[in-house]
Short mmCIF file of N, CA, C and O in Angstrom, two decimals:
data_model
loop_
_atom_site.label_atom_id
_atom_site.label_comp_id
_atom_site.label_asym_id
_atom_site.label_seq_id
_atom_site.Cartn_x
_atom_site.Cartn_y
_atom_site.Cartn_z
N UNK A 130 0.82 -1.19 0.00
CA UNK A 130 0.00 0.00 0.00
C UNK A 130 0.87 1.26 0.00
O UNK A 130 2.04 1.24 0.39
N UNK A 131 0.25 2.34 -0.45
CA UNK A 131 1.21 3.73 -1.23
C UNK A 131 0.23 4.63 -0.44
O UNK A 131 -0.96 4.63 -0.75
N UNK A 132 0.73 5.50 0.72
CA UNK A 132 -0.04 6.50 1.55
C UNK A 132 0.71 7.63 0.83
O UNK A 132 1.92 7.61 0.60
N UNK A 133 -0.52 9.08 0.32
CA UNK A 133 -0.03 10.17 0.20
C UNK A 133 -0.62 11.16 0.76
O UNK A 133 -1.80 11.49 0.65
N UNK A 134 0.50 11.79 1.56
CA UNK A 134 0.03 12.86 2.52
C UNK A 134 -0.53 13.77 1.45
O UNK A 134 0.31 13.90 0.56
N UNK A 135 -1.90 14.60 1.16
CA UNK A 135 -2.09 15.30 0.62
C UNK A 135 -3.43 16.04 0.89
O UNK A 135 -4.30 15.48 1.56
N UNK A 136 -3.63 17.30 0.38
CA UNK A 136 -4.30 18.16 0.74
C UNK A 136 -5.30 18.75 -0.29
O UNK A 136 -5.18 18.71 -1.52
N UNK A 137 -6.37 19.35 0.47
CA UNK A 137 -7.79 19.82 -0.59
C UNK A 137 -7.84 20.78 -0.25
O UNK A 137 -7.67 20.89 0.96
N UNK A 138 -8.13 22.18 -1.10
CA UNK A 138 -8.47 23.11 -0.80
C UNK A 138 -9.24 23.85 -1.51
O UNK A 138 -8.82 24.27 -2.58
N UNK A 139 -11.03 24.29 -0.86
CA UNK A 139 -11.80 24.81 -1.84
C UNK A 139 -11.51 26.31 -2.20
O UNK A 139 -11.45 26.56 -0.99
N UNK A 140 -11.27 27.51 -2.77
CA UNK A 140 -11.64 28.66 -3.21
C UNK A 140 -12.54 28.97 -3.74
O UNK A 140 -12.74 28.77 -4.93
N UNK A 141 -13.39 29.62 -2.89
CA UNK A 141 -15.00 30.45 -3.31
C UNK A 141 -15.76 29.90 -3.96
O UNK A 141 -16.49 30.52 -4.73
N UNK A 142 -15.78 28.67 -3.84
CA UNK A 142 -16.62 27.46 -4.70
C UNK A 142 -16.73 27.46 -6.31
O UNK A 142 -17.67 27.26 -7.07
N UNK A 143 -15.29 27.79 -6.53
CA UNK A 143 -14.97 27.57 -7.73
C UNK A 143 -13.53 27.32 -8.62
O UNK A 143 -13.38 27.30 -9.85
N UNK A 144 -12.42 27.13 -7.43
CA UNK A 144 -11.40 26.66 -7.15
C UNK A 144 -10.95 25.55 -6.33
O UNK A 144 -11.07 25.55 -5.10
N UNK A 145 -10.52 24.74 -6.90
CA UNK A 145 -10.25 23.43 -6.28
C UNK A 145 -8.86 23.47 -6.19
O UNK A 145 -8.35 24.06 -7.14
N UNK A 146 -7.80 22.86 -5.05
CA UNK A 146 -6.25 22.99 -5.67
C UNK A 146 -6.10 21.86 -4.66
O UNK A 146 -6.24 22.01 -3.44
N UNK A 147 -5.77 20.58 -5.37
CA UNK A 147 -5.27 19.30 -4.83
C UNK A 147 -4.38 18.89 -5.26
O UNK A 147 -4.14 18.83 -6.46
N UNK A 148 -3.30 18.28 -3.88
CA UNK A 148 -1.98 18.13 -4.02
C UNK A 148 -1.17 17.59 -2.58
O UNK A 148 -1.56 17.06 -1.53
N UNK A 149 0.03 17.97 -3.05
CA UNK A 149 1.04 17.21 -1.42
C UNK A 149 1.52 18.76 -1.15
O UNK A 149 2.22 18.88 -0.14
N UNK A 150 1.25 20.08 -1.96
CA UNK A 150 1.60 20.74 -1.40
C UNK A 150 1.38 21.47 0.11
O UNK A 150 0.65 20.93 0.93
N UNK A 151 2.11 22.79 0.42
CA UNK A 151 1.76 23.72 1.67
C UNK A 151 1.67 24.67 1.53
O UNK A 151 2.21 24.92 0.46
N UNK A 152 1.24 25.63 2.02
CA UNK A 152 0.79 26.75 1.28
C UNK A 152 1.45 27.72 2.07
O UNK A 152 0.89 28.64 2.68
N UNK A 153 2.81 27.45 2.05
CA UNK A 153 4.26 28.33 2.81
C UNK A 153 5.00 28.78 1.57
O UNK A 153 4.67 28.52 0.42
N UNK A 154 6.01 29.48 1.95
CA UNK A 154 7.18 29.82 0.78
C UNK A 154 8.16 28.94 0.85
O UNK A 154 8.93 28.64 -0.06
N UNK A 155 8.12 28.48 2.01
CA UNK A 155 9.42 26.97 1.51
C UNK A 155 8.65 26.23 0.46
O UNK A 155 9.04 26.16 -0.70
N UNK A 156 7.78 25.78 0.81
CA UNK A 156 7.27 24.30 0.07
C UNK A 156 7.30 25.16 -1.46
O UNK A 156 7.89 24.35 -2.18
N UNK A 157 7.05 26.05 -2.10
CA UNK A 157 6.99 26.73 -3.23
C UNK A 157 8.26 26.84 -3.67
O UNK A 157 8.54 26.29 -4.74
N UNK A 158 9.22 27.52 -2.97
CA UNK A 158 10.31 27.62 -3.11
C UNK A 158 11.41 26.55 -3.06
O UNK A 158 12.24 26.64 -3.96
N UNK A 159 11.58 25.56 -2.19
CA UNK A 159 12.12 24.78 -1.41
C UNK A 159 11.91 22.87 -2.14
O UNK A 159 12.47 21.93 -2.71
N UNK A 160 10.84 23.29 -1.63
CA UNK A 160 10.43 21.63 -1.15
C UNK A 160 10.02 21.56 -2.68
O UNK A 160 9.90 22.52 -3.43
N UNK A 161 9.79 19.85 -3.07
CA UNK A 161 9.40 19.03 -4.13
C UNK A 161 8.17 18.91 -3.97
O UNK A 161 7.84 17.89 -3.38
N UNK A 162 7.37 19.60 -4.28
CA UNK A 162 5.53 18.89 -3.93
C UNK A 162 5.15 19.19 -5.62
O UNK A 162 5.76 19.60 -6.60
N UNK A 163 3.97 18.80 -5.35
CA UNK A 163 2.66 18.95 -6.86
C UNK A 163 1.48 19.08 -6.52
O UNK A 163 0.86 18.40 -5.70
N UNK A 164 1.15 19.91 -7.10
CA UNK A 164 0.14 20.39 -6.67
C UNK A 164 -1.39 20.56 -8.56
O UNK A 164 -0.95 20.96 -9.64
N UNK A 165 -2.48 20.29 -8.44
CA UNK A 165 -3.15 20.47 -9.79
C UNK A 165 -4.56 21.38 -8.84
O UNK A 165 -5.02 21.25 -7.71
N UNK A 166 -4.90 22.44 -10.24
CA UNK A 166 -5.76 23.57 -10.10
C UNK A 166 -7.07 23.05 -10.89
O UNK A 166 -7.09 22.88 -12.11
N UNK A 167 -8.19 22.81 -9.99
CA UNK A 167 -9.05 22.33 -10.92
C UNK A 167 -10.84 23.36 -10.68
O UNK A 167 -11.67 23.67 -9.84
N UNK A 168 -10.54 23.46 -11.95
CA UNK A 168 -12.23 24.53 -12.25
C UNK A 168 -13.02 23.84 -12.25
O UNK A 168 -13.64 24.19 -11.24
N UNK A 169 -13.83 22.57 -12.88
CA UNK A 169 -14.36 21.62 -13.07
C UNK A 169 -15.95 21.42 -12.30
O UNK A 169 -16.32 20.47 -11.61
N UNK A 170 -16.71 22.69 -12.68
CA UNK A 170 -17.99 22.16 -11.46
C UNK A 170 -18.20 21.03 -11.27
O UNK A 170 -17.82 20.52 -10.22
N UNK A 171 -18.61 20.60 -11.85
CA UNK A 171 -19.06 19.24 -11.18
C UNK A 171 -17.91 18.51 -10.07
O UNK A 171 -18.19 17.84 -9.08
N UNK A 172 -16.78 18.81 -10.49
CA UNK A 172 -15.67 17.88 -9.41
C UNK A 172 -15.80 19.05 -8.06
O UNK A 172 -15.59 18.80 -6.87
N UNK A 173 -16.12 20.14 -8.55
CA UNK A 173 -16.06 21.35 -7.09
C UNK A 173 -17.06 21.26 -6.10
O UNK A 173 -17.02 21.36 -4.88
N UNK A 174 -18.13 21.00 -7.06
CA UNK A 174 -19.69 20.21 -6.08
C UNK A 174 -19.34 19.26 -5.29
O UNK A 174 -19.51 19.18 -4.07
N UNK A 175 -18.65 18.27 -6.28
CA UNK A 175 -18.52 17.06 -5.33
C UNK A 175 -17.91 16.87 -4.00
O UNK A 175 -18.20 16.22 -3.00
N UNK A 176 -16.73 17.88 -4.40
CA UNK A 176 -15.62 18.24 -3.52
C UNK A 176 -16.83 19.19 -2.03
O UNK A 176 -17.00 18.90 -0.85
N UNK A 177 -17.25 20.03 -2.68
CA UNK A 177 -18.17 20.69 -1.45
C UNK A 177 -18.72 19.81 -0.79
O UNK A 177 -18.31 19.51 0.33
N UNK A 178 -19.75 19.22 -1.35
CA UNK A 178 -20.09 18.26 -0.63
C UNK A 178 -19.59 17.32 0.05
O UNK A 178 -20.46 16.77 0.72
N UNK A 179 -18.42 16.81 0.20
CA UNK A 179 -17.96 15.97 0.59
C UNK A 179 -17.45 16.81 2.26
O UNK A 179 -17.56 16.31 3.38
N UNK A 180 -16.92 18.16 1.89
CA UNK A 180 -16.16 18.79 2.76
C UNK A 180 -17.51 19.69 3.88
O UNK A 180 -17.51 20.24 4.98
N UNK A 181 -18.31 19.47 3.01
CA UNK A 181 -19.89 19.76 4.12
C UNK A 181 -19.99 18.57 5.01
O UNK A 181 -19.88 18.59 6.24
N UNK A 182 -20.18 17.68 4.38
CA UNK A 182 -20.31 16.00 5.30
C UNK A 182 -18.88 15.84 6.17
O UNK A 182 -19.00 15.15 7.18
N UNK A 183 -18.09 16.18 6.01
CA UNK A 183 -16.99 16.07 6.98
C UNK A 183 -17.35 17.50 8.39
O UNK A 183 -17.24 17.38 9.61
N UNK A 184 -17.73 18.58 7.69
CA UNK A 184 -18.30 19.45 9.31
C UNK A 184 -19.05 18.90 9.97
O UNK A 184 -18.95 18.89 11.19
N UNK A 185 -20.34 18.11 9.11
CA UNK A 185 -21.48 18.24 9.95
C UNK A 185 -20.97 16.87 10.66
O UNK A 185 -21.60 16.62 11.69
N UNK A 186 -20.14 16.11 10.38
CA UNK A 186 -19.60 15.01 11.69
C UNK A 186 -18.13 15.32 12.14
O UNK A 186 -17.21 14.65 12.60
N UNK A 187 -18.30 16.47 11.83
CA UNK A 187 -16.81 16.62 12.86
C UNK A 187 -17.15 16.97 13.97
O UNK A 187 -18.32 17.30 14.17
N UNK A 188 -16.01 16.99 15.17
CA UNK A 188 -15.94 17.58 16.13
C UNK A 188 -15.07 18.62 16.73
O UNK A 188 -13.89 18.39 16.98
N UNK A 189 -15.74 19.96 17.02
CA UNK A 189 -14.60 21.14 17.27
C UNK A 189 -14.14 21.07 18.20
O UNK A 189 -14.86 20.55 19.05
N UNK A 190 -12.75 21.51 18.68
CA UNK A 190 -12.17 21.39 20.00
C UNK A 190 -11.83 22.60 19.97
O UNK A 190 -11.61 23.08 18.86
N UNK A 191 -11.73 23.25 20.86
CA UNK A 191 -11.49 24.91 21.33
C UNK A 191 -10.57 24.46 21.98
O UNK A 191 -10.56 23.52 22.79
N UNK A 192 -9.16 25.65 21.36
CA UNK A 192 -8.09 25.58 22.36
C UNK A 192 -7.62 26.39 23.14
O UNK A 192 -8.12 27.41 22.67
N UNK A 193 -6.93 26.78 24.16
CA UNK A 193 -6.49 27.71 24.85
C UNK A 193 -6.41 28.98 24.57
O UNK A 193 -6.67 29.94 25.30
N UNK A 194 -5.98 28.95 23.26
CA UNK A 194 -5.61 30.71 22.44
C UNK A 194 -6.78 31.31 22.01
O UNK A 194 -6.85 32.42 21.49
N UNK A 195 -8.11 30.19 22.35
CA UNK A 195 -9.23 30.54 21.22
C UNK A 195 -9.46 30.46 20.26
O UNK A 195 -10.42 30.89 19.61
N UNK A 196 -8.22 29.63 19.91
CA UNK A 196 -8.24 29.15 17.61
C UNK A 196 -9.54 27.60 18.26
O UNK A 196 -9.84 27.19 19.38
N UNK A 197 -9.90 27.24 16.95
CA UNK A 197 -10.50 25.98 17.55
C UNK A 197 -10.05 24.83 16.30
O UNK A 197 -10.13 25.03 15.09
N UNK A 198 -9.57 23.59 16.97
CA UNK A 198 -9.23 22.78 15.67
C UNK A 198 -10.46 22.01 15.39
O UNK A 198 -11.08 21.90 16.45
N UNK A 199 -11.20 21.31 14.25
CA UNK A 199 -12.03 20.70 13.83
C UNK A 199 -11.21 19.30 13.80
O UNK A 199 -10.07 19.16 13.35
N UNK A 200 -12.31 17.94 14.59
CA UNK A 200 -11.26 16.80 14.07
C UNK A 200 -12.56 16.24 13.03
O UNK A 200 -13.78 16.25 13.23
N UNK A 201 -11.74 15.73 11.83
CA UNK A 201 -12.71 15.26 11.17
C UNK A 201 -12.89 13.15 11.32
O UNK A 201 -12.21 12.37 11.99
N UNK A 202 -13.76 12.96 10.63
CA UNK A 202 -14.31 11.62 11.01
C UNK A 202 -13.38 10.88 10.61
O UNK A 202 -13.04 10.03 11.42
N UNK A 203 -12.44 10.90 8.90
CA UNK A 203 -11.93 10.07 8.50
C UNK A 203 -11.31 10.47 7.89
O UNK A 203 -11.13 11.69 7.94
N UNK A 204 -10.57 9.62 6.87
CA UNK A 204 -9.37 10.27 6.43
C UNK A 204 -10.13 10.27 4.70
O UNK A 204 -10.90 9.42 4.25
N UNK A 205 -9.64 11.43 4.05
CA UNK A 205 -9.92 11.71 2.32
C UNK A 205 -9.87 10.52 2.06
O UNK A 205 -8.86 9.95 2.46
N UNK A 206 -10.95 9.67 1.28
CA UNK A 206 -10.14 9.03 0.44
C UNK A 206 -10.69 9.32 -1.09
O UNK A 206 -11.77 9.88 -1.27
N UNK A 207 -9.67 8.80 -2.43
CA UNK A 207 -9.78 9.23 -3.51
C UNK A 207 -11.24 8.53 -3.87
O UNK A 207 -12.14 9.20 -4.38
N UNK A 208 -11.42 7.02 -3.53
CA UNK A 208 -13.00 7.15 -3.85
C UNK A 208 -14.06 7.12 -3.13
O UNK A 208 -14.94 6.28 -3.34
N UNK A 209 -14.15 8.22 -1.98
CA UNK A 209 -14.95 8.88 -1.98
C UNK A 209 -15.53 9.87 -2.42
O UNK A 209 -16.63 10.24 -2.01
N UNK A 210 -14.62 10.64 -3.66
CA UNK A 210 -14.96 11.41 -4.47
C UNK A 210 -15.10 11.09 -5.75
O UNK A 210 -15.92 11.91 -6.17
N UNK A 211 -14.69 10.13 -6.92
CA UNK A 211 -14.73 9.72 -7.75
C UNK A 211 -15.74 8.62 -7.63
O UNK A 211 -16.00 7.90 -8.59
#
């Protein structure tokens, strides 16, 4: 089995950007990641939706500083979206 740390990120519900990147100046600069930009409604819906169903069973934890982390239920997987 092949685990890849990787990340989703919606923009204004019409930007999708999935990848192993970070959204620092090392990893841009620095580090080896890949990252793909996808417009694609229908994959952005899907993607919403999926990332709606992960709030409504997550659980928030409030931390000391007042940031609060969200833990979510499970981990991405690719077919749960495809």
């Amino acid at each position: 089995d092949v685990i890849l740390h990787k990340k989703a990120m919606l923009i204004d519900s019409d930007t999708l950007v999935l990848g192993s990147i970070n959204m620092s100046r090392r990893s841009f600069v620095h580090d080896t990641e890949i990252a793909i930009t996808v417009r694609e409604p229908r994959m952005i819906r899907d993607f919403e939706g999926l990332f709606q169903d992960y709030l409504n069973n997550s659980t928030p934890k409030p931390m000391k500083d007042g940031k609060v982390i969200i833990n979510f239920p499970k981990v991405l997987r690719m077919e749960d979206v495809f």
